[in-house]
Amino acid sequence: MLNGQKRYITNASRSDWYSVLARTGENSFGVFAVHKSDPGLSFGKLESKMGVRGSPTADVIFEECRVDDYRLLGDSKEGRQYITDSLAYTRPLIGAQALGIAQGALDAAIKYVKEREVFGQQVARFQMIRGTIGDLATEIEASRQLLYRSCEAVENKEPEARTLASMAKLFCSNVAMKVATESVQLHGGAGYLTDFPVERMMRDAKITQIYEGTSEIQKLIVAKAMLSD
Ligand SMILES: Cc1cc2nc3c(=O)[nH]c(=O)nc-3n(C[C@H](O)[C@H](O)[C@H](O)COP(=O)(O)OP(=O)(O)OC[C@H]3O[C@@H](n4cnc5c(N)ncnc54)[C@H](O)[C@@H]3O)c2cc1C
């Protein structure tokens, strides 16, 4: 019998199936497959968000929600480990989402500074603007390499895969936030308007620093691995 509530779930009420980590003993957890139509399962209101508005988010609520034994996935006491292991796969996905936002924002900014003329000169000709573009492009490429390295480690089940996944998620999301913010700046006033894509990218970038474990949590995971404690 499942009772409780999990806040902020992506695709809640739209997905048919939910993987639910639930207590199976004082210190043990199991993972259960719960179907949308199961009695006792309901959903909260759709949240109104700063960004990623194309992706629905709501609470998932369990009230005396009964699921059959066969819905238990694997060992009834190993749920925590299963979820922890899965994060090595899902965190690089958020890193990839962040990297895509960063690249998209820089591409849009480059297009804009080449088109926009100020006092008879292309914005792209200003040395300070070129410096910003050089920095952002370098940080994006560094993110890409770290992300690919983390994917390789996860794919090959390397011992440091989980740490690399956290590093990639942390680094790519910070770069996405920085690049999106700077890309708004490179657009001047136009960047603040919804007419240009960088305004949305700046709002979308923020969530990548928060979900699938915040940046602070990724730092703790990396530090724990470095300190071997
Ligand atoms: C749009 C959206 C979609 C989401 N989708 C899903 C989903 O599909 N599935 C799912 O399971 N979750 C989902 N989440 C939840 C998301 O993963 C959490 O919101 C996120 O991990 C942060 O947890 P929290 O909100 O409880 O923040 P809190 O834990 O309350 O954190 C508040 C602040 O404290 C900091 N903090 C917390 N603990 C520590 C610590 N030990 N040391 C230092 N700082 C700390 C945090 O970094 C943060 O800055 C989603 C959230 C949003 C907003």
Tab-separated table of N, CA, C and O in Angstrom, residues 154-204:
chain	number	residue	atom	x	y	z
A	154	VAL	N	30.012	5.917	-18.351
A	154	VAL	CA	28.761	5.239	-17.970
A	154	VAL	C	28.560	4.016	-18.859
A	154	VAL	O	28.251	2.911	-18.389
A	155	GLU	N	28.767	4.212	-20.149
A	155	GLU	CA	28.592	3.128	-21.130
A	155	GLU	C	29.503	1.942	-20.791
A	155	GLU	O	29.082	0.787	-20.874
A	156	ASN	N	30.750	2.242	-20.392
A	156	ASN	CA	31.723	1.182	-20.097
A	156	ASN	C	31.683	0.733	-18.641
A	156	ASN	O	32.545	-0.023	-18.203
A	157	LYS	N	30.706	1.263	-17.877
A	157	LYS	CA	30.569	0.929	-16.447
A	157	LYS	C	31.883	1.148	-15.683
A	157	LYS	O	32.292	0.314	-14.857
A	158	GLU	N	32.557	2.244	-15.967
A	158	GLU	CA	33.812	2.553	-15.275
A	158	GLU	C	33.514	2.953	-13.828
A	158	GLU	O	32.451	3.514	-13.559
A	159	PRO	N	34.455	2.685	-12.901
A	159	PRO	CA	34.187	2.968	-11.484
A	159	PRO	C	33.876	4.454	-11.223
A	159	PRO	O	33.120	4.772	-10.309
A	160	GLU	N	34.474	5.351	-12.008
A	160	GLU	CA	34.250	6.784	-11.761
A	160	GLU	C	33.062	7.360	-12.534
A	160	GLU	O	32.863	8.582	-12.583
A	161	ALA	N	32.237	6.451	-13.094
A	161	ALA	CA	31.116	6.922	-13.935
A	161	ALA	C	30.181	7.875	-13.195
A	161	ALA	O	29.789	8.917	-13.719
A	162	ARG	N	29.840	7.532	-11.964
A	162	ARG	CA	28.879	8.351	-11.216
A	162	ARG	C	29.448	9.746	-10.940
A	162	ARG	O	28.760	10.759	-11.058
A	163	THR	N	30.733	9.800	-10.606
A	163	THR	CA	31.374	11.093	-10.336
A	163	THR	C	31.427	11.929	-11.608
A	163	THR	O	31.123	13.129	-11.599
A	164	LEU	N	31.803	11.279	-12.707
A	164	LEU	CA	31.879	12.014	-13.984
A	164	LEU	C	30.507	12.509	-14.426
A	164	LEU	O	30.370	13.600	-14.992
A	165	ALA	N	29.472	11.704	-14.142
A	165	ALA	CA	28.101	12.123	-14.499
A	165	ALA	C	27.725	13.383	-13.725
A	165	ALA	O	27.119	14.316	-14.274
A	166	SER	N	28.096	13.422	-12.448
A	166	SER	CA	27.816	14.618	-11.631
A	166	SER	C	28.626	15.811	-12.126
A	166	SER	O	28.125	16.934	-12.192
A	167	MET	N	29.914	15.560	-12.451
A	167	MET	CA	30.755	16.655	-12.972
A	167	MET	C	30.158	17.231	-14.254
A	167	MET	O	30.096	18.452	-14.437
A	168	ALA	N	29.715	16.343	-15.134
A	168	ALA	CA	29.170	16.798	-16.425
A	168	ALA	C	27.886	17.585	-16.222
A	168	ALA	O	27.675	18.639	-16.827
A	169	LYS	N	27.020	17.096	-15.335
A	169	LYS	CA	25.746	17.783	-15.074
A	169	LYS	C	26.034	19.164	-14.468
A	169	LYS	O	25.455	20.173	-14.868
A	170	LEU	N	26.943	19.194	-13.491
A	170	LEU	CA	27.300	20.453	-12.821
A	170	LEU	C	27.884	21.457	-13.812
A	170	LEU	O	27.440	22.613	-13.903
A	171	PHE	N	28.853	21.003	-14.580
A	171	PHE	CA	29.588	21.915	-15.467
A	171	PHE	C	28.707	22.393	-16.629
A	171	PHE	O	28.633	23.591	-16.918
A	172	CYS	N	28.032	21.454	-17.275
A	172	CYS	CA	27.198	21.823	-18.438
A	172	CYS	C	26.078	22.773	-18.027
A	172	CYS	O	25.752	23.716	-18.761
A	173	SER	N	25.462	22.534	-16.868
A	173	SER	CA	24.338	23.400	-16.473
A	173	SER	C	24.834	24.798	-16.099
A	173	SER	O	24.184	25.792	-16.424
A	174	ASN	N	25.998	24.875	-15.444
A	174	ASN	CA	26.542	26.200	-15.126
A	174	ASN	C	26.918	26.950	-16.401
A	174	ASN	O	26.685	28.156	-16.521
A	175	VAL	N	27.506	26.233	-17.354
A	175	VAL	CA	27.872	26.866	-18.627
A	175	VAL	C	26.613	27.313	-19.376
A	175	VAL	O	26.563	28.410	-19.933
A	176	ALA	N	25.572	26.483	-19.348
A	176	ALA	CA	24.321	26.856	-20.032
A	176	ALA	C	23.753	28.149	-19.451
A	176	ALA	O	23.334	29.047	-20.193
A	177	MET	N	23.763	28.245	-18.121
A	177	MET	CA	23.217	29.457	-17.483
A	177	MET	C	24.051	30.675	-17.864
A	177	MET	O	23.516	31.741	-18.195
A	178	LYS	N	25.370	30.493	-17.846
A	178	LYS	CA	26.261	31.603	-18.177
A	178	LYS	C	26.102	32.016	-19.640
A	178	LYS	O	25.965	33.209	-19.960
A	179	VAL	N	26.129	31.034	-20.534
A	179	VAL	CA	26.062	31.352	-21.967
A	179	VAL	C	24.714	31.984	-22.314
A	179	VAL	O	24.652	32.961	-23.073
A	180	ALA	N	23.636	31.444	-21.728
A	180	ALA	CA	22.310	32.000	-22.040
A	180	ALA	C	22.214	33.446	-21.543
A	180	ALA	O	21.703	34.324	-22.254
A	181	THR	N	22.725	33.705	-20.348
A	181	THR	CA	22.676	35.073	-19.793
A	181	THR	C	23.521	36.017	-20.644
A	181	THR	O	23.096	37.132	-20.977
A	182	GLU	N	24.720	35.582	-21.004
A	182	GLU	CA	25.605	36.420	-21.836
A	182	GLU	C	25.020	36.629	-23.235
A	182	GLU	O	25.222	37.674	-23.852
A	183	SER	N	24.299	35.629	-23.714
A	183	SER	CA	23.701	35.757	-25.053
A	183	SER	C	22.572	36.779	-25.049
A	183	SER	O	22.381	37.502	-26.036
A	184	VAL	N	21.840	36.852	-23.938
A	184	VAL	CA	20.843	37.925	-23.786
A	184	VAL	C	21.568	39.269	-23.831
A	184	VAL	O	21.181	40.199	-24.541
A	185	GLN	N	22.676	39.360	-23.110
A	185	GLN	CA	23.471	40.606	-23.069
A	185	GLN	C	23.964	40.986	-24.469
A	185	GLN	O	23.934	42.162	-24.850
A	186	LEU	N	24.412	40.012	-25.227
A	186	LEU	CA	24.928	40.290	-26.577
A	186	LEU	C	23.836	40.807	-27.511
A	186	LEU	O	24.128	41.446	-28.526
A	187	HIS	N	22.586	40.542	-27.156
A	187	HIS	CA	21.457	41.050	-27.946
A	187	HIS	C	21.052	42.466	-27.520
A	187	HIS	O	20.139	43.049	-28.129
A	188	GLY	N	21.642	42.972	-26.432
A	188	GLY	CA	21.189	44.272	-25.931
A	188	GLY	C	19.720	44.198	-25.517
A	188	GLY	O	19.260	43.161	-25.019
A	189	GLY	N	18.981	45.289	-25.748
A	189	GLY	CA	17.568	45.335	-25.346
A	189	GLY	C	16.737	44.254	-26.009
A	189	GLY	O	15.797	43.713	-25.406
A	190	ALA	N	17.089	43.890	-27.226
A	190	ALA	CA	16.326	42.879	-27.962
A	190	ALA	C	16.330	41.536	-27.223
A	190	ALA	O	15.368	40.771	-27.290
A	191	GLY	N	17.420	41.267	-26.495
A	191	GLY	CA	17.541	39.997	-25.785
A	191	GLY	C	16.530	39.850	-24.665
A	191	GLY	O	16.240	38.741	-24.221
A	192	TYR	N	16.005	40.978	-24.210
A	192	TYR	CA	15.064	40.969	-23.082
A	192	TYR	C	13.627	40.749	-23.558
A	192	TYR	O	12.726	40.557	-22.753
A	193	LEU	N	13.449	40.771	-24.855
A	193	LEU	CA	12.106	40.614	-25.413
A	193	LEU	C	11.830	39.159	-25.759
A	193	LEU	O	12.755	38.414	-26.122
A	194	THR	N	10.550	38.807	-25.696
A	194	THR	CA	10.199	37.416	-26.029
A	194	THR	C	10.293	37.158	-27.536
A	194	THR	O	10.180	36.018	-27.981
A	195	ASP	N	10.534	38.206	-28.327
A	195	ASP	CA	10.674	38.048	-29.784
A	195	ASP	C	11.902	37.204	-30.155
A	195	ASP	O	11.959	36.623	-31.234
A	196	PHE	N	12.900	37.203	-29.269
A	196	PHE	CA	14.157	36.505	-29.583
A	196	PHE	C	14.290	35.256	-28.708
A	196	PHE	O	13.921	35.288	-27.523
A	197	PRO	N	14.860	34.164	-29.253
A	197	PRO	CA	14.861	32.893	-28.506
A	197	PRO	C	15.718	32.907	-27.241
A	197	PRO	O	15.498	32.085	-26.349
A	198	VAL	N	16.695	33.818	-27.147
A	198	VAL	CA	17.604	33.760	-25.989
A	198	VAL	C	16.903	34.068	-24.663
A	198	VAL	O	17.332	33.596	-23.601
A	199	GLU	N	15.814	34.815	-24.724
A	199	GLU	CA	15.052	35.112	-23.492
A	199	GLU	C	14.516	33.798	-22.904
A	199	GLU	O	14.643	33.527	-21.708
A	200	ARG	N	13.948	32.961	-23.766
A	200	ARG	CA	13.434	31.666	-23.299
A	200	ARG	C	14.575	30.752	-22.868
A	200	ARG	O	14.480	30.036	-21.859
A	201	MET	N	15.681	30.793	-23.622
A	201	MET	CA	16.812	29.904	-23.294
A	201	MET	C	17.377	30.216	-21.913
A	201	MET	O	17.782	29.320	-21.171
A	202	MET	N	17.388	31.512	-21.557
A	202	MET	CA	17.893	31.895	-20.227
A	202	MET	C	16.998	31.308	-19.142
A	202	MET	O	17.478	30.797	-18.122
A	203	ARG	N	15.676	31.316	-19.367
A	203	ARG	CA	14.748	30.761	-18.371
A	203	ARG	C	14.847	29.239	-18.345
A	203	ARG	O	14.800	28.619	-17.284
A	204	ASP	N	15.005	28.654	-19.535
A	204	ASP	CA	15.098	27.184	-19.602
A	204	ASP	C	16.408	26.669	-18.984
A	204	ASP	O	16.432	25.592	-18.369
